[in-house]
PDB file of C-alpha atoms in Angstrom:
ATOM      1  CA  MET A   1     -80.614 -32.439 -43.310  1.00 49.00           C
ATOM      2  CA  ILE A   2     -77.245 -33.099 -44.365  1.00 50.00           C
ATOM      3  CA  GLN A   3     -76.342 -31.307 -47.306  1.00 47.00           C
ATOM      4  CA  PRO A   4     -73.468 -32.905 -49.616  1.00 43.00           C
ATOM      5  CA  GLN A   5     -69.979 -31.517 -49.467  1.00 42.00           C
ATOM      6  CA  GLU A   6     -68.739 -29.909 -52.624  1.00 42.00           C
ATOM      7  CA  THR A   7     -65.679 -31.200 -54.103  1.00 42.00           C
ATOM      8  CA  GLY A   8     -63.417 -28.604 -55.621  1.00 41.00           C
ATOM      9  CA  PRO A   9     -60.180 -26.717 -55.154  1.00 46.00           C
ATOM     10  CA  GLU A  10     -61.185 -25.000 -52.310  1.00 48.00           C
ATOM     11  CA  ASN A  11     -61.846 -28.106 -50.349  1.00 42.00           C
ATOM     12  CA  ALA A  12     -58.578 -30.130 -51.387  1.00 49.00           C
ATOM     13  CA  THR A  13     -55.658 -30.544 -49.315  1.00 69.00           C
ATOM     14  CA  PHE A  14     -53.100 -28.261 -50.684  1.00 79.00           C
ATOM     15  CA  GLY A  15     -49.759 -27.560 -49.072  1.00 86.00           C
ATOM     16  CA  ARG A  16     -46.336 -26.024 -49.779  1.00 89.00           C
ATOM     17  CA  CYS A  17     -43.712 -27.910 -51.779  1.00 90.00           C
ATOM     18  CA  PHE A  18     -40.944 -29.397 -49.368  1.00 89.00           C
ATOM     19  CA  TRP A  19     -38.018 -28.189 -51.639  1.00 86.00           C
ATOM     20  CA  HIS A  20     -39.880 -25.106 -53.212  1.00 89.00           C
ATOM     21  CA  PRO A  21     -41.916 -23.313 -50.245  1.00 90.00           C
ATOM     22  CA  ASP A  22     -43.446 -20.492 -52.651  1.00 91.00           C
ATOM     23  CA  GLN A  23     -45.002 -23.352 -54.635  1.00 89.00           C
ATOM     24  CA  GLU A  24     -48.341 -24.472 -53.730  1.00 90.00           C
ATOM     25  CA  THR A  25     -49.286 -28.168 -54.402  1.00 89.00           C
ATOM     26  CA  GLY A  26     -51.530 -31.098 -53.912  1.00 88.00           C
ATOM     27  CA  LEU A  27     -49.127 -33.568 -54.738  1.00 89.00           C
ATOM     28  CA  SER A  28     -47.146 -35.903 -52.128  1.00 89.00           C
ATOM     29  CA  CYS A  29     -44.507 -38.441 -52.185  1.00 90.00           C
ATOM     30  CA  SER A  30     -46.191 -41.949 -52.280  1.00 88.00           C
ATOM     31  CA  GLN A  31     -43.342 -43.174 -50.188  1.00 89.00           C
ATOM     32  CA  CYS A  32     -42.385 -40.463 -47.564  1.00 90.00           C
ATOM     33  CA  GLY A  33     -45.457 -38.271 -47.756  1.00 88.00           C
ATOM     34  CA  LYS A  34     -43.529 -35.111 -48.366  1.00 90.00           C
ATOM     35  CA  ARG A  35     -45.442 -32.440 -50.398  1.00 91.00           C
ATOM     36  CA  ILE A  36     -43.917 -32.136 -53.871  1.00 91.00           C
ATOM     37  CA  CYS A  37     -44.471 -29.760 -56.822  1.00 91.00           C
ATOM     38  CA  SER A  38     -44.437 -30.840 -60.489  1.00 88.00           C
ATOM     39  CA  GLN A  39     -40.609 -29.780 -60.689  1.00 89.00           C
ATOM     40  CA  CYS A  40     -39.842 -32.223 -57.895  1.00 86.00           C
ATOM     41  CA  MET A  41     -41.939 -35.304 -58.703  1.00 88.00           C
ATOM     42  CA  VAL A  42     -40.318 -38.513 -60.126  1.00 88.00           C
ATOM     43  CA  GLN A  43     -42.589 -40.798 -61.973  1.00 87.00           C
ATOM     44  CA  ALA A  44     -41.984 -44.283 -60.460  1.00 83.00           C
ATOM     45  CA  PRO A  45     -43.655 -47.699 -61.064  1.00 83.00           C
ATOM     46  CA  VAL A  46     -45.677 -47.315 -57.799  1.00 83.00           C
ATOM     47  CA  GLY A  47     -46.650 -43.611 -58.315  1.00 85.00           C
ATOM     48  CA  ILE A  48     -45.108 -40.415 -58.010  1.00 89.00           C
ATOM     49  CA  ARG A  49     -41.985 -39.900 -55.492  1.00 90.00           C
ATOM     50  CA  CYS A  50     -40.048 -36.896 -54.206  1.00 89.00           C
ATOM     51  CA  LYS A  51     -36.430 -36.582 -55.825  1.00 86.00           C
ATOM     52  CA  VAL A  52     -34.858 -38.252 -52.834  1.00 88.00           C
ATOM     53  CA  CYS A  53     -37.215 -41.360 -52.794  1.00 87.00           C
ATOM     54  CA  GLY A  54     -37.383 -41.579 -56.511  1.00 84.00           C
ATOM     55  CA  LYS A  55     -33.511 -41.754 -56.956  1.00 82.00           C
ATOM     56  CA  PRO A  56     -32.657 -45.336 -58.527  1.00 79.00           C
ATOM     57  CA  ALA A  57     -30.615 -47.518 -56.390  1.00 77.00           C
ATOM     58  CA  PRO A  58     -27.435 -48.860 -57.916  1.00 77.00           C
ATOM     59  CA  MET A  59     -27.370 -52.329 -59.403  1.00 82.00           C
ATOM     60  CA  PRO A  60     -25.600 -54.575 -56.790  1.00 82.00           C
ATOM     61  CA  THR A  61     -23.267 -55.774 -59.595  1.00 84.00           C
ATOM     62  CA  TYR A  62     -22.001 -52.228 -60.059  1.00 86.00           C
ATOM     63  CA  ASP A  63     -22.083 -51.221 -56.137  1.00 84.00           C
ATOM     64  CA  VAL A  64     -18.505 -51.724 -55.207  1.00 90.00           C
ATOM     65  CA  ASN A  65     -17.138 -50.883 -51.814  1.00 91.00           C
ATOM     66  CA  PRO A  66     -13.746 -50.358 -50.522  1.00 94.00           C
ATOM     67  CA  VAL A  67     -13.867 -53.973 -48.968  1.00 95.00           C
ATOM     68  CA  PHE A  68     -14.233 -55.535 -52.557  1.00 95.00           C
ATOM     69  CA  TYR A  69     -11.270 -53.460 -53.734  1.00 95.00           C
ATOM     70  CA  GLY A  70      -9.303 -54.646 -50.905  1.00 96.00           C
ATOM     71  CA  ARG A  71      -9.994 -58.224 -51.772  1.00 95.00           C
ATOM     72  CA  ALA A  72      -9.221 -57.645 -55.612  1.00 96.00           C
ATOM     73  CA  ALA A  73      -5.830 -56.124 -54.315  1.00 96.00           C
ATOM     74  CA  ALA A  74      -5.094 -59.066 -52.096  1.00 96.00           C
ATOM     75  CA  ALA A  75      -5.958 -61.572 -54.939  1.00 96.00           C
ATOM     76  CA  SER A  76      -3.975 -59.406 -57.476  1.00 96.00           C
ATOM     77  CA  LEU A  77      -0.704 -59.731 -55.421  1.00 96.00           C
ATOM     78  CA  GLY A  78      -1.429 -63.485 -54.966  1.00 96.00           C
ATOM     79  CA  ILE A  79      -1.643 -63.864 -58.921  1.00 95.00           C
ATOM     80  CA  ILE A  80       1.195 -61.824 -59.454  1.00 95.00           C
ATOM     81  CA  ALA A  81       3.424 -63.783 -57.264  1.00 94.00           C
ATOM     82  CA  VAL A  82       2.363 -67.077 -58.379  1.00 93.00           C
ATOM     83  CA  GLY A  83       1.746 -66.244 -61.948  1.00 91.00           C
ATOM     84  CA  GLY A  84       5.038 -64.409 -62.210  1.00 89.00           C
ATOM     85  CA  ILE A  85       7.048 -67.548 -60.801  1.00 90.00           C
ATOM     86  CA  ALA A  86       5.169 -69.734 -62.930  1.00 89.00           C
ATOM     87  CA  TRP A  87       5.785 -67.769 -65.906  1.00 85.00           C
ATOM     88  CA  LEU A  88       9.445 -67.680 -64.964  1.00 85.00           C
ATOM     89  CA  PHE A  89       9.496 -71.249 -64.730  1.00 86.00           C
ATOM     90  CA  LEU A  90       7.618 -71.982 -68.263  1.00 83.00           C
ATOM     91  CA  ASN A  91      10.189 -69.594 -69.782  1.00 79.00           C
ATOM     92  CA  ALA A  92      13.230 -71.391 -68.561  1.00 79.00           C
ATOM     93  CA  LEU A  93      11.677 -74.812 -69.081  1.00 82.00           C
ATOM     94  CA  LEU A  94      10.413 -74.175 -72.861  1.00 74.00           C
ATOM     95  CA  ALA A  95      12.823 -71.406 -73.799  1.00 70.00           C
ATOM     96  CA  GLY A  96      13.219 -72.541 -77.476  1.00 66.00           C
ATOM     97  CA  ILE A  97       9.452 -72.680 -78.481  1.00 74.00           C
ATOM     98  CA  PRO A  98       8.465 -69.183 -79.870  1.00 65.00           C
ATOM     99  CA  PHE A  99       5.166 -67.390 -78.890  1.00 74.00           C
ATOM    100  CA  LEU A 100       5.015 -69.683 -75.666  1.00 77.00           C
ATOM    101  CA  SER A 101       5.651 -66.838 -73.283  1.00 73.00           C
ATOM    102  CA  GLY A 102       2.905 -64.807 -75.000  1.00 78.00           C
ATOM    103  CA  MET A 103       0.437 -67.796 -74.436  1.00 86.00           C
ATOM    104  CA  VAL A 104       1.297 -67.918 -70.930  1.00 86.00           C
ATOM    105  CA  GLY A 105       0.457 -64.259 -70.648  1.00 87.00           C
ATOM    106  CA  ILE A 106      -2.833 -65.019 -72.053  1.00 91.00           C
ATOM    107  CA  GLY A 107      -3.481 -67.854 -69.687  1.00 92.00           C
ATOM    108  CA  ILE A 108      -2.403 -65.647 -66.752  1.00 93.00           C
ATOM    109  CA  GLY A 109      -4.642 -62.832 -67.884  1.00 94.00           C
ATOM    110  CA  TYR A 110      -7.701 -65.297 -68.196  1.00 95.00           C
ATOM    111  CA  ALA A 111      -6.741 -66.650 -64.489  1.00 95.00           C
ATOM    112  CA  ALA A 112      -6.298 -62.985 -63.240  1.00 95.00           C
ATOM    113  CA  GLY A 113      -9.710 -61.905 -64.541  1.00 94.00           C
ATOM    114  CA  GLU A 114     -11.499 -64.868 -63.461  1.00 95.00           C
ATOM    115  CA  LEU A 115      -9.833 -65.183 -59.940  1.00 95.00           C
ATOM    116  CA  ILE A 116     -10.435 -61.326 -59.195  1.00 96.00           C
ATOM    117  CA  SER A 117     -14.026 -61.600 -60.411  1.00 94.00           C
ATOM    118  CA  LEU A 118     -14.614 -64.609 -57.822  1.00 95.00           C
ATOM    119  CA  SER A 119     -12.826 -62.726 -55.227  1.00 95.00           C
ATOM    120  CA  VAL A 120     -15.272 -59.744 -55.425  1.00 95.00           C
ATOM    121  CA  ASN A 121     -18.494 -61.846 -56.106  1.00 93.00           C
ATOM    122  CA  ARG A 122     -18.552 -61.153 -59.525  1.00 93.00           C
ATOM    123  CA  LYS A 123     -18.891 -57.326 -59.254  1.00 94.00           C
ATOM    124  CA  ARG A 124     -17.604 -55.138 -61.855  1.00 93.00           C
ATOM    125  CA  SER A 125     -16.170 -51.628 -61.893  1.00 94.00           C
ATOM    126  CA  ARG A 126     -13.601 -49.514 -63.694  1.00 94.00           C
ATOM    127  CA  GLY A 127     -11.320 -49.656 -60.608  1.00 94.00           C
ATOM    128  CA  LEU A 128     -11.566 -53.645 -60.706  1.00 95.00           C
ATOM    129  CA  ALA A 129     -10.619 -53.623 -64.349  1.00 96.00           C
ATOM    130  CA  TRP A 130      -7.530 -51.502 -63.691  1.00 96.00           C
ATOM    131  CA  ILE A 131      -6.370 -53.952 -60.757  1.00 96.00           C
ATOM    132  CA  ALA A 132      -7.111 -56.989 -63.261  1.00 96.00           C
ATOM    133  CA  GLY A 133      -4.877 -55.404 -66.296  1.00 95.00           C
ATOM    134  CA  GLY A 134      -2.341 -54.323 -63.431  1.00 95.00           C
ATOM    135  CA  THR A 135      -2.062 -57.824 -62.432  1.00 96.00           C
ATOM    136  CA  VAL A 136      -0.993 -59.141 -65.881  1.00 94.00           C
ATOM    137  CA  VAL A 137       1.569 -56.237 -66.067  1.00 93.00           C
ATOM    138  CA  GLY A 138       2.984 -57.122 -62.583  1.00 94.00           C
ATOM    139  CA  ALA A 139       3.452 -60.823 -63.483  1.00 92.00           C
ATOM    140  CA  PHE A 140       5.057 -59.671 -66.692  1.00 88.00           C
ATOM    141  CA  LEU A 141       7.279 -57.340 -64.677  1.00 89.00           C
ATOM    142  CA  VAL A 142       8.391 -60.182 -62.391  1.00 88.00           C
ATOM    143  CA  THR A 143       9.816 -62.010 -65.431  1.00 84.00           C
ATOM    144  CA  LEU A 144      11.106 -58.936 -66.934  1.00 83.00           C
ATOM    145  CA  VAL A 145      13.176 -58.005 -64.017  1.00 83.00           C
ATOM    146  CA  THR A 146      14.778 -61.338 -63.855  1.00 76.00           C
ATOM    147  CA  GLY A 147      16.022 -61.022 -67.201  1.00 67.00           C
ATOM    148  CA  LEU A 148      14.880 -64.529 -68.199  1.00 59.00           C
ATOM    149  CA  PHE A 149      12.201 -63.112 -70.518  1.00 59.00           C
ATOM    150  CA  LEU A 150      13.293 -63.169 -74.053  1.00 60.00           C
ATOM    151  CA  TYR A 151      10.334 -61.256 -75.769  1.00 66.00           C
ATOM    152  CA  ASN A 152       9.681 -60.252 -79.429  1.00 71.00           C
ATOM    153  CA  LEU A 153       6.829 -57.887 -80.801  1.00 78.00           C
ATOM    154  CA  TRP A 154       4.505 -60.831 -81.071  1.00 78.00           C
ATOM    155  CA  GLU A 155       4.912 -62.110 -77.619  1.00 78.00           C
ATOM    156  CA  LEU A 156       4.182 -58.418 -76.219  1.00 83.00           C
ATOM    157  CA  LEU A 157       0.970 -58.244 -78.553  1.00 87.00           C
ATOM    158  CA  LEU A 158      -0.102 -61.492 -76.922  1.00 85.00           C
ATOM    159  CA  ILE A 159       0.409 -60.073 -73.622  1.00 87.00           C
ATOM    160  CA  ILE A 160      -1.653 -57.159 -74.403  1.00 91.00           C
ATOM    161  CA  VAL A 161      -4.444 -59.942 -75.366  1.00 93.00           C
ATOM    162  CA  GLY A 162      -3.851 -61.292 -71.801  1.00 92.00           C
ATOM    163  CA  VAL A 163      -4.493 -57.962 -70.352  1.00 94.00           C
ATOM    164  CA  ALA A 164      -7.586 -57.500 -72.379  1.00 95.00           C
ATOM    165  CA  LEU A 165      -8.928 -60.803 -71.295  1.00 93.00           C
ATOM    166  CA  ALA A 166      -8.252 -59.922 -67.553  1.00 94.00           C
ATOM    167  CA  VAL A 167     -10.139 -56.489 -68.044  1.00 95.00           C
ATOM    168  CA  GLN A 168     -13.035 -57.817 -69.873  1.00 94.00           C
ATOM    169  CA  ARG A 169     -13.866 -60.002 -66.818  1.00 91.00           C
ATOM    170  CA  VAL A 170     -14.483 -57.083 -64.536  1.00 93.00           C
ATOM    171  CA  ARG A 171     -15.131 -54.150 -66.481  1.00 91.00           C
ATOM    172  CA  PRO A 172     -18.578 -52.435 -66.285  1.00 87.00           C
TER     173      PRO A 172
END
């Protein structure tokens, strides 16, 4: 006659924690199967996981690698060149209209933010925000170096708005 097996702690499959060998445990990671103690476990929607398997993956939008920074820098240089020359041309063409240069700065800020965002597949990071803001400042410096830029305080404030627009498109 077969006797029923008793179930209890003496028959359970216990082992030692992978990270804390002094801790005995009956828990294991639902992904990799490593033994884990209650200090190491991470509650996941699909069960308990170890601290390695339970790490949240970064969102793809905020996972920016160096290739994307290279794309953003290349786009920035192109925008600085084209935007700076266009800004110079508009300053020379419409020199008598006040606030126009600042409005051009806002337009370059919007275009810089949008084009850099497109060049990096709509990714976002602090580094990309610095590149976008620096693009507007770079285009402004192109006009400033030539001496054709006559500015006042209001136009500088509008350029700051352009920098804010560029940064807003790619900041996290």
